């Protein structure tokens, strides 16, 4: 299993960064290779991705979500195996640090080779940069979900 950790500082208040991240169906607007995310309920999302010519569909479950602090998830079922957490730290009233940590199990030779070449790290860094551009250019979130999802 590979571990990826990246962070970025965004020039928006904490609640704006957090609120935008909870809008999972907007992810294709800034995540490379993500074709669609459908939110099924408060805990579950269905993903369609196309990365390096490999199309996948899988479901994720939110396992811990605390407003303005973190969103943690894991995949459920299927052949995609990953888990992760994104955390939000206020730097001051108008700036927030977004940290993303993921554990990913590459499948097949293409994904394993890409992982060995650092492509996953670069993709996550790029996704965070695009998130920064997306949320800063808008200056406000496209929506918000402020509910609490407790572990277990």
GROMACS .gro file of N, CA, C and O in nm, residues 7-119:
model
  452
    7UNK      N    1  -0.011   1.893   0.119
    7UNK     CA    2  -0.089   2.001   0.177
    7UNK      C    3  -0.076   2.125   0.088
    7UNK      O    4   0.017   2.136   0.008
    8UNK      N    5  -0.173   2.214   0.105
    8UNK     CA    6  -0.172   2.340   0.031
    8UNK      C    7  -0.243   2.445   0.115
    8UNK      O    8  -0.335   2.412   0.191
    9UNK      N    9  -0.196   2.567   0.105
    9UNK     CA   10  -0.261   2.679   0.173
    9UNK      C   11  -0.352   2.748   0.074
    9UNK      O   12  -0.309   2.781  -0.038
   10UNK      N   13  -0.477   2.766   0.113
   10UNK     CA   14  -0.575   2.833   0.025
   10UNK      C   15  -0.614   2.966   0.086
   10UNK      O   16  -0.621   2.980   0.208
   11UNK      N   17  -0.636   3.063   0.000
   11UNK     CA   18  -0.667   3.199   0.043
   11UNK      C   19  -0.817   3.220   0.057
   11UNK      O   20  -0.876   3.308  -0.006
   12UNK      N   21  -0.877   3.136   0.141
   12UNK     CA   22  -1.019   3.149   0.177
   12UNK      C   23  -1.032   3.111   0.324
   12UNK      O   24  -0.948   3.038   0.378
   13UNK      N   25  -1.137   3.157   0.391
   13UNK     CA   26  -1.158   3.119   0.531
   13UNK      C   27  -1.179   2.969   0.546
   13UNK      O   28  -1.219   2.899   0.452
   14UNK      N   29  -1.154   2.920   0.666
   14UNK     CA   30  -1.168   2.778   0.698
   14UNK      C   31  -1.303   2.722   0.654
   14UNK      O   32  -1.308   2.619   0.587
   15UNK      N   33  -1.412   2.788   0.693
   15UNK     CA   34  -1.544   2.732   0.661
   15UNK      C   35  -1.568   2.724   0.511
   15UNK      O   36  -1.634   2.632   0.464
   16UNK      N   37  -1.511   2.816   0.432
   16UNK     CA   38  -1.528   2.811   0.287
   16UNK      C   39  -1.455   2.691   0.228
   16UNK      O   40  -1.510   2.618   0.145
   17UNK      N   41  -1.330   2.669   0.270
   17UNK     CA   42  -1.253   2.554   0.221
   17UNK      C   43  -1.322   2.423   0.258
   17UNK      O   44  -1.340   2.334   0.174
   18UNK      N   45  -1.361   2.411   0.384
   18UNK     CA   46  -1.427   2.289   0.430
   18UNK      C   47  -1.560   2.267   0.356
   18UNK      O   48  -1.587   2.157   0.306
   19UNK      N   49  -1.642   2.371   0.351
   19UNK     CA   50  -1.773   2.358   0.286
   19UNK      C   51  -1.758   2.313   0.141
   19UNK      O   52  -1.833   2.228   0.093
   20UNK      N   53  -1.660   2.370   0.068
   20UNK     CA   54  -1.642   2.332  -0.072
   20UNK      C   55  -1.599   2.186  -0.081
   20UNK      O   56  -1.645   2.114  -0.169
   21UNK      N   57  -1.512   2.141   0.008
   21UNK     CA   58  -1.467   2.001   0.001
   21UNK      C   59  -1.582   1.905   0.021
   21UNK      O   60  -1.581   1.795  -0.032
   22UNK      N   61  -1.686   1.943   0.094
   22UNK     CA   62  -1.798   1.853   0.118
   22UNK      C   63  -1.891   1.842  -0.004
   22UNK      O   64  -1.985   1.764  -0.001
   23UNK      N   65  -1.864   1.917  -0.107
   23UNK     CA   66  -1.944   1.913  -0.230
   23UNK      C   67  -1.881   1.813  -0.326
   23UNK      O   68  -1.821   1.849  -0.428
   24UNK      N   69  -1.894   1.685  -0.292
   24UNK     CA   70  -1.825   1.578  -0.363
   24UNK      C   71  -1.858   1.573  -0.512
   24UNK      O   72  -1.772   1.539  -0.594
   25UNK      N   73  -1.979   1.608  -0.549
   25UNK     CA   74  -2.017   1.603  -0.690
   25UNK      C   75  -1.946   1.709  -0.774
   25UNK      O   76  -1.946   1.702  -0.896
   26UNK      N   77  -1.880   1.804  -0.709
   26UNK     CA   78  -1.800   1.906  -0.779
   26UNK      C   79  -1.656   1.859  -0.803
   26UNK      O   80  -1.581   1.925  -0.876
   27UNK      N   81  -1.614   1.747  -0.746
   27UNK     CA   82  -1.476   1.700  -0.758
   27UNK      C   83  -1.426   1.692  -0.903
   27UNK      O   84  -1.311   1.725  -0.931
   28UNK      N   85  -1.509   1.647  -1.000
   28UNK     CA   86  -1.458   1.641  -1.137
   28UNK      C   87  -1.412   1.777  -1.192
   28UNK      O   88  -1.336   1.782  -1.288
   29UNK      N   89  -1.455   1.885  -1.131
   29UNK     CA   90  -1.414   2.018  -1.178
   29UNK      C   91  -1.270   2.051  -1.143
   29UNK      O   92  -1.212   2.141  -1.204
   30UNK      N   93  -1.210   1.977  -1.047
   30UNK     CA   94  -1.070   2.005  -1.013
   30UNK      C   95  -0.984   1.880  -0.992
   30UNK      O   96  -0.863   1.893  -0.975
   31UNK      N   97  -1.042   1.761  -0.998
   31UNK     CA   98  -0.964   1.639  -0.981
   31UNK      C   99  -0.944   1.571  -1.117
   31UNK      O  100  -1.041   1.529  -1.180
   32UNK      N  101  -0.819   1.563  -1.156
   32UNK     CA  102  -0.784   1.501  -1.284
   32UNK      C  103  -0.822   1.353  -1.283
   32UNK      O  104  -0.796   1.282  -1.187
   33UNK      N  105  -0.886   1.309  -1.388
   33UNK     CA  106  -0.922   1.169  -1.402
   33UNK      C  107  -1.054   1.131  -1.337
   33UNK      O  108  -1.102   1.020  -1.356
   34UNK      N  109  -1.113   1.220  -1.260
   34UNK     CA  110  -1.243   1.192  -1.198
   34UNK      C  111  -1.351   1.238  -1.295
   34UNK      O  112  -1.362   1.356  -1.325
   35UNK      N  113  -1.427   1.144  -1.345
   35UNK     CA  114  -1.531   1.174  -1.443
   35UNK      C  115  -1.664   1.211  -1.378
   35UNK      O  116  -1.737   1.295  -1.427
   36UNK      N  117  -1.696   1.143  -1.266
   36UNK     CA  118  -1.823   1.168  -1.199
   36UNK      C  119  -1.816   1.120  -1.055
   36UNK      O  120  -1.754   1.017  -1.027
   37UNK      N  121  -1.878   1.196  -0.966
   37UNK     CA  122  -1.901   1.152  -0.829
   37UNK      C  123  -2.048   1.177  -0.801
   37UNK      O  124  -2.098   1.287  -0.820
   38UNK      N  125  -2.119   1.071  -0.762
   38UNK     CA  126  -2.259   1.084  -0.723
   38UNK      C  127  -2.270   1.059  -0.574
   38UNK      O  128  -2.227   0.954  -0.525
   39UNK      N  129  -2.326   1.153  -0.503
   39UNK     CA  130  -2.348   1.134  -0.360
   39UNK      C  131  -2.475   1.053  -0.342
   39UNK      O  132  -2.583   1.096  -0.383
   40UNK      N  133  -2.462   0.936  -0.283
   40UNK     CA  134  -2.574   0.844  -0.266
   40UNK      C  135  -2.654   0.874  -0.140
   40UNK      O  136  -2.775   0.860  -0.138
   41UNK      N  137  -2.584   0.912  -0.034
   41UNK     CA  138  -2.645   0.953   0.093
   41UNK      C  139  -2.538   1.027   0.172
   41UNK      O  140  -2.433   1.059   0.118
   42UNK      N  141  -2.562   1.054   0.300
   42UNK     CA  142  -2.468   1.132   0.379
   42UNK      C  143  -2.332   1.065   0.395
   42UNK      O  144  -2.233   1.132   0.422
   43UNK      N  145  -2.325   0.934   0.378
   43UNK     CA  146  -2.201   0.860   0.400
   43UNK      C  147  -2.139   0.800   0.274
   43UNK      O  148  -2.021   0.763   0.277
   44UNK      N  149  -2.215   0.787   0.166
   44UNK     CA  150  -2.167   0.709   0.051
   44UNK      C  151  -2.166   0.789  -0.079
   44UNK      O  152  -2.259   0.865  -0.106
   45UNK      N  153  -2.060   0.765  -0.158
   45UNK     CA  154  -2.045   0.825  -0.291
   45UNK      C  155  -2.008   0.717  -0.391
   45UNK      O  156  -1.938   0.621  -0.356
   46UNK      N  157  -2.054   0.734  -0.514
   46UNK     CA  158  -2.016   0.646  -0.623
   46UNK      C  159  -1.927   0.725  -0.718
   46UNK      O  160  -1.963   0.835  -0.760
   47UNK      N  161  -1.811   0.669  -0.752
   47UNK     CA  162  -1.711   0.736  -0.835
   47UNK      C  163  -1.695   0.666  -0.970
   47UNK      O  164  -1.697   0.543  -0.977
   48UNK      N  165  -1.675   0.746  -1.073
   48UNK     CA  166  -1.631   0.698  -1.205
   48UNK      C  167  -1.502   0.771  -1.237
   48UNK      O  168  -1.499   0.895  -1.238
   49UNK      N  169  -1.394   0.696  -1.262
   49UNK     CA  170  -1.265   0.757  -1.293
   49UNK      C  171  -1.208   0.698  -1.421
   49UNK      O  172  -1.245   0.587  -1.462
   50UNK      N  173  -1.119   0.771  -1.482
   50UNK     CA  174  -1.043   0.724  -1.597
   50UNK      C  175  -0.902   0.778  -1.581
   50UNK      O  176  -0.877   0.897  -1.603
   51UNK      N  177  -0.812   0.689  -1.540
   51UNK     CA  178  -0.675   0.730  -1.513
   51UNK      C  179  -0.580   0.641  -1.593
   51UNK      O  180  -0.587   0.518  -1.583
   52UNK      N  181  -0.496   0.705  -1.672
   52UNK     CA  182  -0.400   0.633  -1.758
   52UNK      C  183  -0.470   0.528  -1.844
   52UNK      O  184  -0.420   0.418  -1.861
   53UNK      N  185  -0.588   0.562  -1.894
   53UNK     CA  186  -0.661   0.472  -1.981
   53UNK      C  187  -0.735   0.361  -1.910
   53UNK      O  188  -0.794   0.274  -1.974
   54UNK      N  189  -0.733   0.360  -1.777
   54UNK     CA  190  -0.801   0.257  -1.700
   54UNK      C  191  -0.928   0.318  -1.639
   54UNK      O  192  -0.920   0.412  -1.559
   55UNK      N  193  -1.044   0.267  -1.682
   55UNK     CA  194  -1.172   0.314  -1.629
   55UNK      C  195  -1.211   0.230  -1.508
   55UNK      O  196  -1.200   0.107  -1.512
   56UNK      N  197  -1.255   0.300  -1.403
   56UNK     CA  198  -1.297   0.230  -1.281
   56UNK      C  199  -1.423   0.293  -1.227
   56UNK      O  200  -1.446   0.413  -1.243
   57UNK      N  201  -1.502   0.212  -1.159
   57UNK     CA  202  -1.616   0.260  -1.081
   57UNK      C  203  -1.605   0.196  -0.944
   57UNK      O  204  -1.572   0.077  -0.932
   58UNK      N  205  -1.629   0.277  -0.841
   58UNK     CA  206  -1.619   0.225  -0.705
   58UNK      C  207  -1.698   0.315  -0.612
   58UNK      O  208  -1.739   0.425  -0.647
   59UNK      N  209  -1.720   0.264  -0.491
   59UNK     CA  210  -1.793   0.338  -0.390
   59UNK      C  211  -1.701   0.372  -0.274
   59UNK      O  212  -1.609   0.296  -0.243
   60UNK      N  213  -1.728   0.487  -0.213
   60UNK     CA  214  -1.656   0.526  -0.092
   60UNK      C  215  -1.756   0.548   0.020
   60UNK      O  216  -1.873   0.580  -0.005
   61UNK      N  217  -1.707   0.532   0.140
   61UNK     CA  218  -1.787   0.556   0.260
   61UNK      C  219  -1.715   0.659   0.346
   61UNK      O  220  -1.595   0.644   0.374
   62UNK      N  221  -1.786   0.762   0.385
   62UNK     CA  222  -1.732   0.860   0.481
   62UNK      C  223  -1.736   0.792   0.617
   62UNK      O  224  -1.843   0.749   0.663
   63UNK      N  225  -1.621   0.780   0.682
   63UNK     CA  226  -1.615   0.712   0.811
   63UNK      C  227  -1.602   0.809   0.928
   63UNK      O  228  -1.626   0.771   1.043
   64UNK      N  229  -1.563   0.932   0.898
   64UNK     CA  230  -1.550   1.034   1.004
   64UNK      C  231  -1.556   1.171   0.936
   64UNK      O  232  -1.478   1.198   0.845
   65UNK      N  233  -1.648   1.252   0.980
   65UNK     CA  234  -1.659   1.387   0.926
   65UNK      C  235  -1.696   1.481   1.040
   65UNK      O  236  -1.799   1.464   1.104
   66UNK      N  237  -1.607   1.577   1.066
   66UNK     CA  238  -1.629   1.676   1.170
   66UNK      C  239  -1.617   1.814   1.105
   66UNK      O  240  -1.511   1.849   1.055
   67UNK      N  241  -1.727   1.890   1.102
   67UNK     CA  242  -1.725   2.019   1.033
   67UNK      C  243  -1.605   2.107   1.072
   67UNK      O  244  -1.570   2.118   1.188
   68UNK      N  245  -1.545   2.165   0.969
   68UNK     CA  246  -1.431   2.255   0.979
   68UNK      C  247  -1.303   2.189   1.029
   68UNK      O  248  -1.204   2.257   1.053
   69UNK      N  249  -1.303   2.055   1.040
   69UNK     CA  250  -1.182   1.985   1.085
   69UNK      C  251  -1.135   1.876   0.991
   69UNK      O  252  -1.020   1.874   0.952
   70UNK      N  253  -1.225   1.781   0.955
   70UNK     CA  254  -1.177   1.667   0.876
   70UNK      C  255  -1.291   1.593   0.807
   70UNK      O  256  -1.406   1.596   0.850
   71UNK      N  257  -1.251   1.522   0.701
   71UNK     CA  258  -1.336   1.426   0.632
   71UNK      C  259  -1.247   1.304   0.605
   71UNK      O  260  -1.143   1.316   0.540
   72UNK      N  261  -1.287   1.188   0.657
   72UNK     CA  262  -1.212   1.064   0.635
   72UNK      C  263  -1.301   0.966   0.560
   72UNK      O  264  -1.421   0.960   0.583
   73UNK      N  265  -1.241   0.887   0.471
   73UNK     CA  266  -1.317   0.794   0.388
   73UNK      C  267  -1.239   0.666   0.366
   73UNK      O  268  -1.120   0.658   0.393
   74UNK      N  269  -1.310   0.568   0.312
   74UNK     CA  270  -1.249   0.443   0.266
   74UNK      C  271  -1.334   0.391   0.152
   74UNK      O  272  -1.453   0.422   0.140
   75UNK      N  273  -1.274   0.312   0.066
   75UNK     CA  274  -1.351   0.247  -0.038
   75UNK      C  275  -1.420   0.126   0.022
   75UNK      O  276  -1.374   0.067   0.120
   76UNK      N  277  -1.534   0.091  -0.038
   76UNK     CA  278  -1.609  -0.026   0.006
   76UNK      C  279  -1.640  -0.111  -0.116
   76UNK      O  280  -1.684  -0.060  -0.218
   77UNK      N  281  -1.612  -0.241  -0.104
   77UNK     CA  282  -1.638  -0.331  -0.215
   77UNK      C  283  -1.548  -0.298  -0.334
   77UNK      O  284  -1.467  -0.208  -0.330
   78UNK      N  285  -1.562  -0.374  -0.440
   78UNK     CA  286  -1.488  -0.346  -0.563
   78UNK      C  287  -1.340  -0.373  -0.552
   78UNK      O  288  -1.289  -0.423  -0.453
   79UNK      N  289  -1.268  -0.337  -0.660
   79UNK     CA  290  -1.125  -0.367  -0.666
   79UNK      C  291  -1.037  -0.246  -0.636
   79UNK      O  292  -0.915  -0.256  -0.637
   80UNK      N  293  -1.095  -0.131  -0.609
   80UNK     CA  294  -1.017  -0.013  -0.571
   80UNK      C  295  -1.006  -0.012  -0.419
   80UNK      O  296  -1.106  -0.020  -0.348
   81UNK      N  297  -0.881  -0.006  -0.369
   81UNK     CA  298  -0.859  -0.007  -0.225
   81UNK      C  299  -0.783   0.119  -0.186
   81UNK      O  300  -0.668   0.138  -0.225
   82UNK      N  301  -0.853   0.205  -0.111
   82UNK     CA  302  -0.790   0.326  -0.061
   82UNK      C  303  -0.863   0.374   0.063
   82UNK      O  304  -0.977   0.338   0.088
   83UNK      N  305  -0.792   0.453   0.140
   83UNK     CA  306  -0.851   0.522   0.255
   83UNK      C  307  -0.774   0.652   0.270
   83UNK      O  308  -0.659   0.663   0.225
   84UNK      N  309  -0.841   0.749   0.329
   84UNK     CA  310  -0.772   0.875   0.345
   84UNK      C  311  -0.846   0.970   0.435
   84UNK      O  312  -0.956   0.943   0.482
   85UNK      N  313  -0.781   1.083   0.460
   85UNK     CA  314  -0.839   1.188   0.541
   85UNK      C  315  -0.789   1.322   0.487
   85UNK      O  316  -0.674   1.335   0.446
   86UNK      N  317  -0.879   1.418   0.482
   86UNK     CA  318  -0.841   1.555   0.451
   86UNK      C  319  -0.873   1.637   0.575
   86UNK      O  320  -0.979   1.621   0.635
   87UNK      N  321  -0.777   1.719   0.616
   87UNK     CA  322  -0.795   1.802   0.736
   87UNK      C  323  -0.781   1.948   0.698
   87UNK      O  324  -0.716   1.983   0.599
   88UNK      N  325  -0.842   2.032   0.779
   88UNK     CA  326  -0.847   2.176   0.754
   88UNK      C  327  -0.797   2.249   0.878
   88UNK      O  328  -0.846   2.225   0.988
   89UNK      N  329  -0.697   2.337   0.859
   89UNK     CA  330  -0.638   2.411   0.971
   89UNK      C  331  -0.643   2.560   0.939
   89UNK      O  332  -0.589   2.603   0.836
   90UNK      N  333  -0.706   2.639   1.025
   90UNK     CA  334  -0.707   2.784   0.999
   90UNK      C  335  -0.567   2.842   1.020
   90UNK      O  336  -0.500   2.810   1.118
   91UNK      N  337  -0.523   2.924   0.926
   91UNK     CA  338  -0.396   2.994   0.941
   91UNK      C  339  -0.420   3.135   0.996
   91UNK      O  340  -0.340   3.185   1.075
   92UNK      N  341  -0.528   3.195   0.952
   92UNK     CA  342  -0.580   3.322   1.004
   92UNK      C  343  -0.723   3.332   0.953
   92UNK      O  344  -0.776   3.235   0.898
   93UNK      N  345  -0.787   3.446   0.965
   93UNK     CA  346  -0.929   3.457   0.926
   93UNK      C  347  -0.956   3.428   0.779
   93UNK      O  348  -1.065   3.386   0.745
   94UNK      N  349  -0.858   3.452   0.694
   94UNK     CA  350  -0.883   3.437   0.551
   94UNK      C  351  -0.800   3.331   0.481
   94UNK      O  352  -0.800   3.324   0.357
   95UNK      N  353  -0.727   3.248   0.557
   95UNK     CA  354  -0.638   3.148   0.496
   95UNK      C  355  -0.648   3.015   0.570
   95UNK      O  356  -0.656   3.014   0.694
   96UNK      N  357  -0.643   2.907   0.494
   96UNK     CA  358  -0.661   2.773   0.549
   96UNK      C  359  -0.558   2.677   0.490
   96UNK      O  360  -0.531   2.682   0.370
   97UNK      N  361  -0.503   2.591   0.572
   97UNK     CA  362  -0.417   2.483   0.523
   97UNK      C  363  -0.503   2.358   0.507
   97UNK      O  364  -0.573   2.317   0.599
   98UNK      N  365  -0.498   2.300   0.387
   98UNK     CA  366  -0.569   2.176   0.356
   98UNK      C  367  -0.464   2.066   0.344
   98UNK      O  368  -0.371   2.077   0.263
   99UNK      N  369  -0.478   1.962   0.426
   99UNK     CA  370  -0.384   1.848   0.424
   99UNK      C  371  -0.460   1.723   0.381
   99UNK      O  372  -0.566   1.693   0.436
  100UNK      N  373  -0.400   1.650   0.289
  100UNK     CA  374  -0.459   1.527   0.240
  100UNK      C  375  -0.360   1.413   0.261
  100UNK      O  376  -0.243   1.424   0.224
  101UNK      N  377  -0.406   1.307   0.325
  101UNK     CA  378  -0.326   1.186   0.345
  101UNK      C  379  -0.408   1.068   0.295
  101UNK      O  380  -0.524   1.054   0.331
  102UNK      N  381  -0.348   0.987   0.209
  102UNK     CA  382  -0.418   0.872   0.151
  102UNK      C  383  -0.328   0.750   0.153
  102UNK      O  384  -0.208   0.760   0.132
  103UNK      N  385  -0.390   0.635   0.174
  103UNK     CA  386  -0.327   0.506   0.152
  103UNK      C  387  -0.398   0.443   0.034
  103UNK      O  388  -0.521   0.431   0.034
  104UNK      N  389  -0.320   0.403  -0.066
  104UNK     CA  390  -0.376   0.350  -0.191
  104UNK      C  391  -0.304   0.220  -0.224
  104UNK      O  392  -0.181   0.212  -0.216
  105UNK      N  393  -0.382   0.121  -0.264
  105UNK     CA  394  -0.326  -0.007  -0.309
  105UNK      C  395  -0.333  -0.009  -0.462
  105UNK      O  396  -0.442  -0.027  -0.519
  106UNK      N  397  -0.219   0.013  -0.531
  106UNK     CA  398  -0.222   0.010  -0.678
  106UNK      C  399  -0.259  -0.129  -0.729
  106UNK      O  400  -0.215  -0.230  -0.673
  107UNK      N  401  -0.340  -0.133  -0.834
  107UNK     CA  402  -0.383  -0.260  -0.895
  107UNK      C  403  -0.318  -0.272  -1.032
  107UNK      O  404  -0.317  -0.177  -1.109
  108UNK      N  405  -0.266  -0.388  -1.063
  108UNK     CA  406  -0.212  -0.413  -1.196
  108UNK      C  407  -0.076  -0.349  -1.218
  108UNK      O  408  -0.031  -0.263  -1.143
  109UNK      N  409  -0.011  -0.389  -1.326
  109UNK     CA  410   0.124  -0.344  -1.356
  109UNK      C  411   0.129  -0.194  -1.388
  109UNK      O  412   0.222  -0.125  -1.345
  110UNK      N  413   0.032  -0.142  -1.462
  110UNK     CA  414   0.034  -0.002  -1.500
  110UNK      C  415   0.027   0.087  -1.376
  110UNK      O  416   0.106   0.181  -1.361
  111UNK      N  417  -0.067   0.058  -1.286
  111UNK     CA  418  -0.082   0.140  -1.165
  111UNK      C  419   0.040   0.126  -1.074
  111UNK      O  420   0.084   0.225  -1.015
  112UNK      N  421   0.095   0.006  -1.063
  112UNK     CA  422   0.213  -0.013  -0.978
  112UNK      C  423   0.333   0.063  -1.034
  112UNK      O  424   0.408   0.125  -0.960
  113UNK      N  425   0.350   0.059  -1.165
  113UNK     CA  426   0.460   0.134  -1.228
  113UNK      C  427   0.441   0.284  -1.210
  113UNK      O  428   0.535   0.356  -1.177
  114UNK      N  429   0.319   0.330  -1.230
  114UNK     CA  430   0.290   0.474  -1.213
  114UNK      C  431   0.318   0.517  -1.069
  114UNK      O  432   0.373   0.624  -1.045
  115UNK      N  433   0.283   0.433  -0.974
  115UNK     CA  434   0.308   0.464  -0.834
  115UNK      C  435   0.457   0.471  -0.807
  115UNK      O  436   0.504   0.564  -0.740
  116UNK      N  437   0.533   0.378  -0.860
  116UNK     CA  438   0.678   0.377  -0.840
  116UNK      C  439   0.743   0.502  -0.899
  116UNK      O  440   0.845   0.549  -0.849
  117UNK      N  441   0.684   0.556  -1.004
  117UNK     CA  442   0.738   0.677  -1.069
  117UNK      C  443   0.689   0.806  -1.003
  117UNK      O  444   0.720   0.915  -1.050
  118UNK      N  445   0.611   0.794  -0.896
  118UNK     CA  446   0.566   0.913  -0.824
  118UNK      C  447   0.447   0.983  -0.888
  118UNK      O  448   0.417   1.098  -0.854
  119UNK      N  449   0.378   0.916  -0.979
  119UNK     CA  450   0.267   0.982  -1.048
  119UNK      C  451   0.149   1.009  -0.955
  119UNK      O  452   0.080   1.109  -0.972
   0.00000   0.00000   0.00000
